[in-house]
PDB file of C-alpha atoms in Angstrom:
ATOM      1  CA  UNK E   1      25.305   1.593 -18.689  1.00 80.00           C
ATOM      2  CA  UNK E   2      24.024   3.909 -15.989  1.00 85.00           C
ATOM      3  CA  UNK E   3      21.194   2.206 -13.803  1.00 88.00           C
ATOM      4  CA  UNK E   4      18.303   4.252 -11.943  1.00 89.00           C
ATOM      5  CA  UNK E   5      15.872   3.942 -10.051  1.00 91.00           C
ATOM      6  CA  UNK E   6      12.643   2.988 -11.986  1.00 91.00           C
ATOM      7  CA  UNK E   7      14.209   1.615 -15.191  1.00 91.00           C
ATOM      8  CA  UNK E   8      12.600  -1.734 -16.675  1.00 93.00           C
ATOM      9  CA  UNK E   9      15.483  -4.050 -17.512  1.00 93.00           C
ATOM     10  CA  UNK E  10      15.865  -7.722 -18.708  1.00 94.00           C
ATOM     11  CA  UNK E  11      18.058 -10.049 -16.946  1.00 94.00           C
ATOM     12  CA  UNK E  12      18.394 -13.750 -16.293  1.00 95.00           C
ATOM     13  CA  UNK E  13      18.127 -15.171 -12.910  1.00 95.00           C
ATOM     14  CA  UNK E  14      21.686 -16.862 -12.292  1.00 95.00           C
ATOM     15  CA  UNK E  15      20.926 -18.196  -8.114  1.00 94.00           C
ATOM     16  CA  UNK E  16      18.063 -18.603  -5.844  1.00 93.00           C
ATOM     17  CA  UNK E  17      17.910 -18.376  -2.262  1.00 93.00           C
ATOM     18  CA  UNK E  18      15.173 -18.342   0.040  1.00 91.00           C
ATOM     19  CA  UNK E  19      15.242 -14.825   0.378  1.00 92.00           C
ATOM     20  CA  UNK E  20      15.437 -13.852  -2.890  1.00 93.00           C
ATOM     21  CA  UNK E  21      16.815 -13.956  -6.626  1.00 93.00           C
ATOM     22  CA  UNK E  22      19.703 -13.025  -8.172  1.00 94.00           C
ATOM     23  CA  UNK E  23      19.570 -11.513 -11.316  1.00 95.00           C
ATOM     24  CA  UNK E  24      21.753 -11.040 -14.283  1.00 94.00           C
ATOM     25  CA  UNK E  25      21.762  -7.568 -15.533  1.00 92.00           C
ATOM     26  CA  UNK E  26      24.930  -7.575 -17.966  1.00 90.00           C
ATOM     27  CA  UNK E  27      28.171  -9.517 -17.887  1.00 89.00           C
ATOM     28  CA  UNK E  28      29.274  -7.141 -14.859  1.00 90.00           C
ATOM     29  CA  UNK E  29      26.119  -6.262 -13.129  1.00 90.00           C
ATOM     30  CA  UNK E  30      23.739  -8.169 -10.941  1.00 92.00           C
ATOM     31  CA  UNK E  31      20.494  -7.348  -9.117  1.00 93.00           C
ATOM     32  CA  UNK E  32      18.683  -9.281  -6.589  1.00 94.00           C
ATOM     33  CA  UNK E  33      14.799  -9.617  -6.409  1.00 93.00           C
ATOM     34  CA  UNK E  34      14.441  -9.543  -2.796  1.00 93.00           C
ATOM     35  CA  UNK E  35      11.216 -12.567  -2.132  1.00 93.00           C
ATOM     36  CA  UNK E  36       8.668  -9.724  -0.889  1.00 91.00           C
ATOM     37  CA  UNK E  37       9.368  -8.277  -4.745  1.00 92.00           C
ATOM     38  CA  UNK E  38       8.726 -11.675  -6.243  1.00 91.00           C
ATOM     39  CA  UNK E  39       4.786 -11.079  -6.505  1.00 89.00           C
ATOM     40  CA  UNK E  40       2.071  -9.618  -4.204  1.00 86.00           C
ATOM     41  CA  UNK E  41       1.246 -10.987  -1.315  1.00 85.00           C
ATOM     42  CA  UNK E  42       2.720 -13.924   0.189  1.00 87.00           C
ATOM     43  CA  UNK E  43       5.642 -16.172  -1.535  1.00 86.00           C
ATOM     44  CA  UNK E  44       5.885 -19.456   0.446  1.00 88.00           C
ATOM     45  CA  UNK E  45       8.651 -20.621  -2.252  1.00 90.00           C
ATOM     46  CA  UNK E  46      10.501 -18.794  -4.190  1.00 91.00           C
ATOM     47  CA  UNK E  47      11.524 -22.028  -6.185  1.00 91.00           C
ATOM     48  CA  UNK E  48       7.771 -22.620  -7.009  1.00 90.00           C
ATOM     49  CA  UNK E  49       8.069 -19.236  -9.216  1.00 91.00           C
ATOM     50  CA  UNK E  50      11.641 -18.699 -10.685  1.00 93.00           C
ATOM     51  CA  UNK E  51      14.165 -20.780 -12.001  1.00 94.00           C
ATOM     52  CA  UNK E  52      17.685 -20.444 -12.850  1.00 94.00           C
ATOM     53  CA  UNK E  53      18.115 -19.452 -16.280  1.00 95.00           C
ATOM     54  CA  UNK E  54      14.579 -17.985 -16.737  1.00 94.00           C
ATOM     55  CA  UNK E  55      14.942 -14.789 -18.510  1.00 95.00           C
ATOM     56  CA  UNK E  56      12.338 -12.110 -16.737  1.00 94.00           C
ATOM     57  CA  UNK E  57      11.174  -8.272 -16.658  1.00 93.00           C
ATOM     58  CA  UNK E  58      12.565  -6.707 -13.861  1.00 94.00           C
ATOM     59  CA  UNK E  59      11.784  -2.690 -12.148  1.00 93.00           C
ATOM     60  CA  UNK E  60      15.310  -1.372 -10.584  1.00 94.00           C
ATOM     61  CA  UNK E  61      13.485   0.282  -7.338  1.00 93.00           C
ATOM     62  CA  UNK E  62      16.705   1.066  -5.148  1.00 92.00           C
ATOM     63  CA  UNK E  63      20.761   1.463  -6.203  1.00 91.00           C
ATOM     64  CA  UNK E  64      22.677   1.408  -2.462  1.00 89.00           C
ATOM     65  CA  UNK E  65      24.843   4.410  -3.054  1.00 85.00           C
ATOM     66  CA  UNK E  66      28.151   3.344  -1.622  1.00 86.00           C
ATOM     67  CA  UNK E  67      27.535  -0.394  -2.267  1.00 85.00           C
ATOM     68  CA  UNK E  68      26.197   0.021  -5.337  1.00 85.00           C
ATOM     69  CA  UNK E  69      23.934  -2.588  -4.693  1.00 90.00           C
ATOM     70  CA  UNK E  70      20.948  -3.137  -7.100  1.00 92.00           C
ATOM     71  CA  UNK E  71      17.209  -4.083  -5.943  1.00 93.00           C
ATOM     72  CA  UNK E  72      15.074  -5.570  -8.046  1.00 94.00           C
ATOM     73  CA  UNK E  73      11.360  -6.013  -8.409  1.00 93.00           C
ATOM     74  CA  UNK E  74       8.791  -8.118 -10.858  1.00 92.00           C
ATOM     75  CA  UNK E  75       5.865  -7.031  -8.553  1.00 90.00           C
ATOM     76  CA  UNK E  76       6.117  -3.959  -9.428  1.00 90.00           C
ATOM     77  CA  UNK E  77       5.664  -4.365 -13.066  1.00 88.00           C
ATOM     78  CA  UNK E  78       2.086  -6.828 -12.407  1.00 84.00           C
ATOM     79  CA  UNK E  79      -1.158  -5.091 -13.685  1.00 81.00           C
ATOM     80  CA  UNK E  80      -2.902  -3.719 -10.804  1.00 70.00           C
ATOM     81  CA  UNK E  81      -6.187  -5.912  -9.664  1.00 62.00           C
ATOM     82  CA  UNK E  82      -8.631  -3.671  -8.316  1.00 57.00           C
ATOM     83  CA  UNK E  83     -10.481  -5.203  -5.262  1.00 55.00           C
ATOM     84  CA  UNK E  84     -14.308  -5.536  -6.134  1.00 59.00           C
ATOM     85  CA  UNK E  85     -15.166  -5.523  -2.437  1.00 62.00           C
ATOM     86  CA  UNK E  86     -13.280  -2.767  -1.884  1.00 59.00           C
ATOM     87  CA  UNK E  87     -14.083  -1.032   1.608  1.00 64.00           C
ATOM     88  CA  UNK E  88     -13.924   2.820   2.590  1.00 63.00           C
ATOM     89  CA  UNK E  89     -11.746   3.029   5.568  1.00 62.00           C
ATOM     90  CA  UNK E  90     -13.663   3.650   8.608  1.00 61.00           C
ATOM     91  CA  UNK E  91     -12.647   6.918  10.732  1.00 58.00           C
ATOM     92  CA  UNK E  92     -13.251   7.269  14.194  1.00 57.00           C
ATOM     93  CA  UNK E  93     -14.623  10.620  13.865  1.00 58.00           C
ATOM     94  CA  UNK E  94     -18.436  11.045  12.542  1.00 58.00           C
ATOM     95  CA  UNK E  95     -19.838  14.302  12.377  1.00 60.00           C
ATOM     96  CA  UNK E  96     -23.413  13.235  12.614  1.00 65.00           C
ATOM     97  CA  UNK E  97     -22.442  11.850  16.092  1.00 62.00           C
ATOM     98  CA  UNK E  98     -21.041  14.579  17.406  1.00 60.00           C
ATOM     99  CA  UNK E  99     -17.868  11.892  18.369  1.00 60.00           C
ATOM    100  CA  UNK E 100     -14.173  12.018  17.747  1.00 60.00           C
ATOM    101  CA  UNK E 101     -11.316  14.309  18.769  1.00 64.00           C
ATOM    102  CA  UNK E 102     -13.557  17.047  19.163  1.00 64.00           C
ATOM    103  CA  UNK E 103     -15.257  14.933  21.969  1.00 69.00           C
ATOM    104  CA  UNK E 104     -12.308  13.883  23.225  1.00 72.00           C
ATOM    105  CA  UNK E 105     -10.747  17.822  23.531  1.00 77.00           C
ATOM    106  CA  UNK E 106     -13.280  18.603  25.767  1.00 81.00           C
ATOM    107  CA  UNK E 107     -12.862  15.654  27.704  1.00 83.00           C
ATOM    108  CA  UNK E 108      -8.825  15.376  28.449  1.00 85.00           C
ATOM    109  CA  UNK E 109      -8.825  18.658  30.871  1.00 89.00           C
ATOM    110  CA  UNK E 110     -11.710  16.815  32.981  1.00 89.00           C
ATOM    111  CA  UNK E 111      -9.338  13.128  32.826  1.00 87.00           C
ATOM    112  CA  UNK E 112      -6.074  15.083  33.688  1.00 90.00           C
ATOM    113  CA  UNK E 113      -7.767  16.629  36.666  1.00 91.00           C
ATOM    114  CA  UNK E 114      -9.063  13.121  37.941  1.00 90.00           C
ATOM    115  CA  UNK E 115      -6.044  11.446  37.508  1.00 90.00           C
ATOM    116  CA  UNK E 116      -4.249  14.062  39.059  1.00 90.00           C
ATOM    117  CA  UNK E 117      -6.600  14.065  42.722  1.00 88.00           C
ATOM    118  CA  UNK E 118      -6.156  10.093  42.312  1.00 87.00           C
ATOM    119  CA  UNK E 119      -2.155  10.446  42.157  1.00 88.00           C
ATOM    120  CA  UNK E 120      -1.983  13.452  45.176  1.00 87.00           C
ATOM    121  CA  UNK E 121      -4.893  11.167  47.745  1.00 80.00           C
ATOM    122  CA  UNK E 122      -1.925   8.583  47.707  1.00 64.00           C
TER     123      UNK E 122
END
């Protein structure tokens, strides 16, 4: 079988380390869920989630061409929670205020030039 990038597999996870799981793909080819693939956000312990023998649904998200290497994921494949207090990012621009690059533009020639008499007076 040909593995690529995206494709949804099950495997059986055959070692843990702290770093991550290794995953059983076939009789010939193994993955590894690195722990920042485990689930979103933080995983304190990966032995808390996974355990050897525990079949799961895995996302292949990188093959390492010349090791052929596979990376795994199972956070990839978690519904996505949308944040109710979700924030717009704040921009330091605002046209109202007339503030921002624009402002700063103008400014920099006027900087340069003071810097520059401070740097000659020494």
């Amino acid at each position: 079988m040909e593995y690529k990038i995206g494709m949804i597999l099950n495997g059986t996870i055959t070692g843990l380390q702290p770093y991550g799981a290794f995953v059983s793909l076939s009789d010939t080819v193994q993955g590894l869920i690195h722990v920042s693939e485990v689930q979103a956000g933080y995983t304190k312990n990966i032995h808390s989630l996974l355990v050897i023998g525990q079949k799961v649904e895995v996302q292949v998200i990188d093959i390492d061409e010349y090791s052929k290497k596979i990376s795994l994921s199972l956070r990839t494949l978690e519904p996505q929670i949308q944040q109710p207090n979700h924030r717009r990012k704040k921009y330091f621009t605002n046209k109202n205020k007339k503030i921002g690059f624009e402002t700063l533009e103008k400014e920099l020639p006027i900087w340069t030039d003071e810097a520059m008499d401070k740097l000659l007076e020494k």
